[in-house]
């Protein structure tokens, strides 16, 4: 187990919570992002996540450093799962502990926004009638024709 990691197995929350807590922390905020069944009226069958693992873990550690600078005394753990995920599976876990609750709340929200901005993780939504890469990372790539 690492503080910032990409995993292929289901995410177990409690070991990461225990890792992020110590006697100096007075608050802990745990966020789990789950695979939802419906998005904009379209039923999702499952999701497939891919990542450039070395860079993703490096960027997640960078987010942890940014949080520590903005909210001194915080401890952040970020875990993201890749591979096929079923409805309700945990895709991402963010645990932030802090001496004070407001910092833990703010830091946790900051972490999920930064993950979406800078971490090289890609999500493909699979529906009963097709599939499409989602999010800002998808760029202009035309999967059907293999080009931009």
PDB file of C-alpha atoms in Angstrom:
ATOM      1  CA  UNK A   1       0.000   0.000   0.000  1.00  0.00           C
ATOM      2  CA  UNK A   2       1.231   3.458  -0.963  1.00  0.00           C
ATOM      3  CA  UNK A   3      -0.047   6.921  -0.158  1.00  0.00           C
ATOM      4  CA  UNK A   4      -0.650   7.722  -3.836  1.00  0.00           C
ATOM      5  CA  UNK A   5      -1.373   4.774  -6.056  1.00  0.00           C
ATOM      6  CA  UNK A   6      -3.133   3.266  -9.017  1.00  0.00           C
ATOM      7  CA  UNK A   7      -4.654  -0.171  -8.321  1.00  0.00           C
ATOM      8  CA  UNK A   8      -6.356  -2.876 -10.357  1.00  0.00           C
ATOM      9  CA  UNK A   9      -8.198  -4.572  -7.491  1.00  0.00           C
ATOM     10  CA  UNK A  10     -11.264  -3.260  -5.630  1.00  0.00           C
ATOM     11  CA  UNK A  11     -10.361  -0.420  -3.272  1.00  0.00           C
ATOM     12  CA  UNK A  12     -10.544  -1.276   0.423  1.00  0.00           C
ATOM     13  CA  UNK A  13     -11.213   1.991   2.285  1.00  0.00           C
ATOM     14  CA  UNK A  14     -10.197   1.220   5.863  1.00  0.00           C
ATOM     15  CA  UNK A  15      -6.451   0.562   5.397  1.00  0.00           C
ATOM     16  CA  UNK A  16      -6.073   3.927   3.645  1.00  0.00           C
ATOM     17  CA  UNK A  17      -8.062   5.714   6.356  1.00  0.00           C
ATOM     18  CA  UNK A  18      -5.833   4.191   9.034  1.00  0.00           C
ATOM     19  CA  UNK A  19      -2.726   5.168   7.032  1.00  0.00           C
ATOM     20  CA  UNK A  20      -3.891   8.817   6.868  1.00  0.00           C
ATOM     21  CA  UNK A  21      -4.678   9.307  10.563  1.00  0.00           C
ATOM     22  CA  UNK A  22      -2.352  10.062  13.451  1.00  0.00           C
ATOM     23  CA  UNK A  23      -2.542  11.607  16.931  1.00  0.00           C
ATOM     24  CA  UNK A  24      -2.206  15.176  15.559  1.00  0.00           C
ATOM     25  CA  UNK A  25      -5.258  14.983  13.339  1.00  0.00           C
ATOM     26  CA  UNK A  26      -8.636  16.165  14.612  1.00  0.00           C
ATOM     27  CA  UNK A  27     -10.621  15.610  11.418  1.00  0.00           C
ATOM     28  CA  UNK A  28     -10.764  13.210   8.520  1.00  0.00           C
ATOM     29  CA  UNK A  29     -12.767  13.505   5.307  1.00  0.00           C
ATOM     30  CA  UNK A  30     -13.142  10.443   3.110  1.00  0.00           C
ATOM     31  CA  UNK A  31     -14.449  10.759  -0.445  1.00  0.00           C
ATOM     32  CA  UNK A  32     -15.297   7.798  -2.653  1.00  0.00           C
ATOM     33  CA  UNK A  33     -16.256   8.238  -6.278  1.00  0.00           C
ATOM     34  CA  UNK A  34     -18.430   5.402  -7.577  1.00  0.00           C
ATOM     35  CA  UNK A  35     -19.514   4.151 -10.999  1.00  0.00           C
ATOM     36  CA  UNK A  36     -23.049   5.377 -11.572  1.00  0.00           C
ATOM     37  CA  UNK A  37     -25.604   3.642 -13.749  1.00  0.00           C
ATOM     38  CA  UNK A  38     -27.154   6.679 -15.443  1.00  0.00           C
ATOM     39  CA  UNK A  39     -25.377   9.687 -16.956  1.00  0.00           C
ATOM     40  CA  UNK A  40     -27.416  12.329 -18.798  1.00  0.00           C
ATOM     41  CA  UNK A  41     -30.204   9.828 -19.417  1.00  0.00           C
ATOM     42  CA  UNK A  42     -27.921   7.136 -20.848  1.00  0.00           C
ATOM     43  CA  UNK A  43     -27.537   3.806 -19.034  1.00  0.00           C
ATOM     44  CA  UNK A  44     -23.952   2.779 -18.392  1.00  0.00           C
ATOM     45  CA  UNK A  45     -23.158  -0.955 -18.491  1.00  0.00           C
ATOM     46  CA  UNK A  46     -19.686  -0.522 -16.958  1.00  0.00           C
ATOM     47  CA  UNK A  47     -16.619   1.748 -17.121  1.00  0.00           C
ATOM     48  CA  UNK A  48     -13.080   1.033 -18.216  1.00  0.00           C
ATOM     49  CA  UNK A  49     -10.271   3.154 -16.760  1.00  0.00           C
ATOM     50  CA  UNK A  50      -6.736   3.400 -18.093  1.00  0.00           C
ATOM     51  CA  UNK A  51      -3.782   5.341 -16.722  1.00  0.00           C
ATOM     52  CA  UNK A  52      -0.177   6.137 -17.399  1.00  0.00           C
ATOM     53  CA  UNK A  53       0.658   4.706 -13.977  1.00  0.00           C
ATOM     54  CA  UNK A  54       4.107   6.229 -13.197  1.00  0.00           C
ATOM     55  CA  UNK A  55       2.958   9.723 -14.174  1.00  0.00           C
ATOM     56  CA  UNK A  56      -0.473   9.334 -12.539  1.00  0.00           C
ATOM     57  CA  UNK A  57       1.093   8.403  -9.205  1.00  0.00           C
ATOM     58  CA  UNK A  58       3.596  11.252  -9.518  1.00  0.00           C
ATOM     59  CA  UNK A  59       0.786  13.745 -10.215  1.00  0.00           C
ATOM     60  CA  UNK A  60      -1.286  12.431  -7.303  1.00  0.00           C
ATOM     61  CA  UNK A  61       1.754  12.941  -5.034  1.00  0.00           C
ATOM     62  CA  UNK A  62       2.049  16.468  -6.436  1.00  0.00           C
ATOM     63  CA  UNK A  63      -1.561  17.113  -5.413  1.00  0.00           C
ATOM     64  CA  UNK A  64      -0.701  15.879  -1.912  1.00  0.00           C
ATOM     65  CA  UNK A  65       2.206  18.346  -1.789  1.00  0.00           C
ATOM     66  CA  UNK A  66      -0.014  21.186  -3.011  1.00  0.00           C
ATOM     67  CA  UNK A  67      -2.531  20.373  -0.271  1.00  0.00           C
ATOM     68  CA  UNK A  68       0.181  20.300   2.394  1.00  0.00           C
ATOM     69  CA  UNK A  69       1.343  23.757   1.257  1.00  0.00           C
ATOM     70  CA  UNK A  70      -2.184  25.219   1.197  1.00  0.00           C
ATOM     71  CA  UNK A  71      -3.340  23.543   4.426  1.00  0.00           C
ATOM     72  CA  UNK A  72      -0.303  22.784   6.624  1.00  0.00           C
ATOM     73  CA  UNK A  73      -0.615  19.718   8.794  1.00  0.00           C
ATOM     74  CA  UNK A  74      -2.837  17.798   6.365  1.00  0.00           C
ATOM     75  CA  UNK A  75      -2.157  14.244   5.265  1.00  0.00           C
ATOM     76  CA  UNK A  76      -3.613  13.136   1.937  1.00  0.00           C
ATOM     77  CA  UNK A  77      -4.027   9.680   0.439  1.00  0.00           C
ATOM     78  CA  UNK A  78      -5.301   9.197  -3.123  1.00  0.00           C
ATOM     79  CA  UNK A  79      -6.082   5.853  -4.771  1.00  0.00           C
ATOM     80  CA  UNK A  80      -7.586   5.345  -8.232  1.00  0.00           C
ATOM     81  CA  UNK A  81      -8.647   2.046  -9.709  1.00  0.00           C
ATOM     82  CA  UNK A  82      -8.098   1.086 -13.348  1.00  0.00           C
ATOM     83  CA  UNK A  83      -9.497  -1.678 -15.512  1.00  0.00           C
ATOM     84  CA  UNK A  84     -13.175  -2.598 -15.884  1.00  0.00           C
ATOM     85  CA  UNK A  85     -15.445  -1.345 -13.082  1.00  0.00           C
ATOM     86  CA  UNK A  86     -19.050  -2.367 -12.522  1.00  0.00           C
ATOM     87  CA  UNK A  87     -21.903  -0.148 -11.367  1.00  0.00           C
ATOM     88  CA  UNK A  88     -21.336   1.063  -7.768  1.00  0.00           C
ATOM     89  CA  UNK A  89     -17.646   0.059  -7.715  1.00  0.00           C
ATOM     90  CA  UNK A  90     -15.283   2.612  -6.160  1.00  0.00           C
ATOM     91  CA  UNK A  91     -13.227   4.317  -8.856  1.00  0.00           C
ATOM     92  CA  UNK A  92     -11.400   6.820  -6.644  1.00  0.00           C
ATOM     93  CA  UNK A  93     -10.701   7.211  -2.937  1.00  0.00           C
ATOM     94  CA  UNK A  94      -9.436  10.428  -1.372  1.00  0.00           C
ATOM     95  CA  UNK A  95      -8.720  10.579   2.337  1.00  0.00           C
ATOM     96  CA  UNK A  96      -7.578  13.822   3.945  1.00  0.00           C
ATOM     97  CA  UNK A  97      -6.840  14.223   7.625  1.00  0.00           C
ATOM     98  CA  UNK A  98      -6.118  17.543   9.252  1.00  0.00           C
ATOM     99  CA  UNK A  99      -5.834  19.127  12.680  1.00  0.00           C
ATOM    100  CA  UNK A 100      -9.080  21.022  11.881  1.00  0.00           C
ATOM    101  CA  UNK A 101     -12.241  20.006   9.982  1.00  0.00           C
ATOM    102  CA  UNK A 102     -12.533  22.960   7.564  1.00  0.00           C
ATOM    103  CA  UNK A 103      -9.108  22.281   6.116  1.00  0.00           C
ATOM    104  CA  UNK A 104      -9.943  18.592   5.656  1.00  0.00           C
ATOM    105  CA  UNK A 105     -13.152  19.451   3.763  1.00  0.00           C
ATOM    106  CA  UNK A 106     -11.508  22.063   1.545  1.00  0.00           C
ATOM    107  CA  UNK A 107      -8.455  19.922   0.833  1.00  0.00           C
ATOM    108  CA  UNK A 108     -10.554  16.913  -0.121  1.00  0.00           C
ATOM    109  CA  UNK A 109     -12.587  18.926  -2.622  1.00  0.00           C
ATOM    110  CA  UNK A 110      -9.391  20.469  -3.981  1.00  0.00           C
ATOM    111  CA  UNK A 111      -7.939  16.990  -4.499  1.00  0.00           C
ATOM    112  CA  UNK A 112     -10.779  15.668  -6.685  1.00  0.00           C
ATOM    113  CA  UNK A 113     -10.761  18.802  -8.853  1.00  0.00           C
ATOM    114  CA  UNK A 114      -6.982  18.591  -9.324  1.00  0.00           C
ATOM    115  CA  UNK A 115      -7.188  14.880 -10.168  1.00  0.00           C
ATOM    116  CA  UNK A 116      -9.552  15.725 -13.006  1.00  0.00           C
ATOM    117  CA  UNK A 117      -7.213  18.513 -14.176  1.00  0.00           C
ATOM    118  CA  UNK A 118      -3.748  16.946 -14.123  1.00  0.00           C
ATOM    119  CA  UNK A 119      -3.719  13.175 -13.530  1.00  0.00           C
ATOM    120  CA  UNK A 120      -3.381  11.052 -16.719  1.00  0.00           C
ATOM    121  CA  UNK A 121      -6.344   8.728 -16.173  1.00  0.00           C
ATOM    122  CA  UNK A 122      -8.836   8.023 -18.958  1.00  0.00           C
ATOM    123  CA  UNK A 123     -12.401   6.752 -18.611  1.00  0.00           C
ATOM    124  CA  UNK A 124     -14.377   4.879 -21.244  1.00  0.00           C
ATOM    125  CA  UNK A 125     -18.134   4.563 -20.732  1.00  0.00           C
ATOM    126  CA  UNK A 126     -19.630   1.383 -22.153  1.00  0.00           C
ATOM    127  CA  UNK A 127     -23.357   1.394 -22.934  1.00  0.00           C
ATOM    128  CA  UNK A 128     -25.574  -1.317 -24.367  1.00  0.00           C
ATOM    129  CA  UNK A 129     -25.369   0.354 -27.794  1.00  0.00           C
ATOM    130  CA  UNK A 130     -21.810   1.715 -27.890  1.00  0.00           C
ATOM    131  CA  UNK A 131     -18.923   3.258 -26.000  1.00  0.00           C
ATOM    132  CA  UNK A 132     -17.110   6.577 -25.727  1.00  0.00           C
ATOM    133  CA  UNK A 133     -14.092   8.003 -23.940  1.00  0.00           C
ATOM    134  CA  UNK A 134     -15.228  10.702 -21.490  1.00  0.00           C
ATOM    135  CA  UNK A 135     -13.743  13.770 -19.857  1.00  0.00           C
ATOM    136  CA  UNK A 136     -11.328  16.497 -20.805  1.00  0.00           C
ATOM    137  CA  UNK A 137      -8.587  13.955 -21.542  1.00  0.00           C
ATOM    138  CA  UNK A 138     -10.329  12.515 -24.599  1.00  0.00           C
ATOM    139  CA  UNK A 139      -9.107  15.308 -26.890  1.00  0.00           C
ATOM    140  CA  UNK A 140      -9.920  15.111 -30.582  1.00  0.00           C
ATOM    141  CA  UNK A 141      -9.066  11.464 -31.141  1.00  0.00           C
ATOM    142  CA  UNK A 142     -11.494   9.701 -33.473  1.00  0.00           C
ATOM    143  CA  UNK A 143     -11.515   6.077 -32.240  1.00  0.00           C
ATOM    144  CA  UNK A 144     -13.421   4.761 -35.261  1.00  0.00           C
ATOM    145  CA  UNK A 145     -10.843   6.159 -37.693  1.00  0.00           C
ATOM    146  CA  UNK A 146      -7.769   5.979 -35.448  1.00  0.00           C
ATOM    147  CA  UNK A 147      -6.800   9.629 -35.893  1.00  0.00           C
ATOM    148  CA  UNK A 148      -7.306  13.171 -34.645  1.00  0.00           C
TER     149      UNK A 148
END
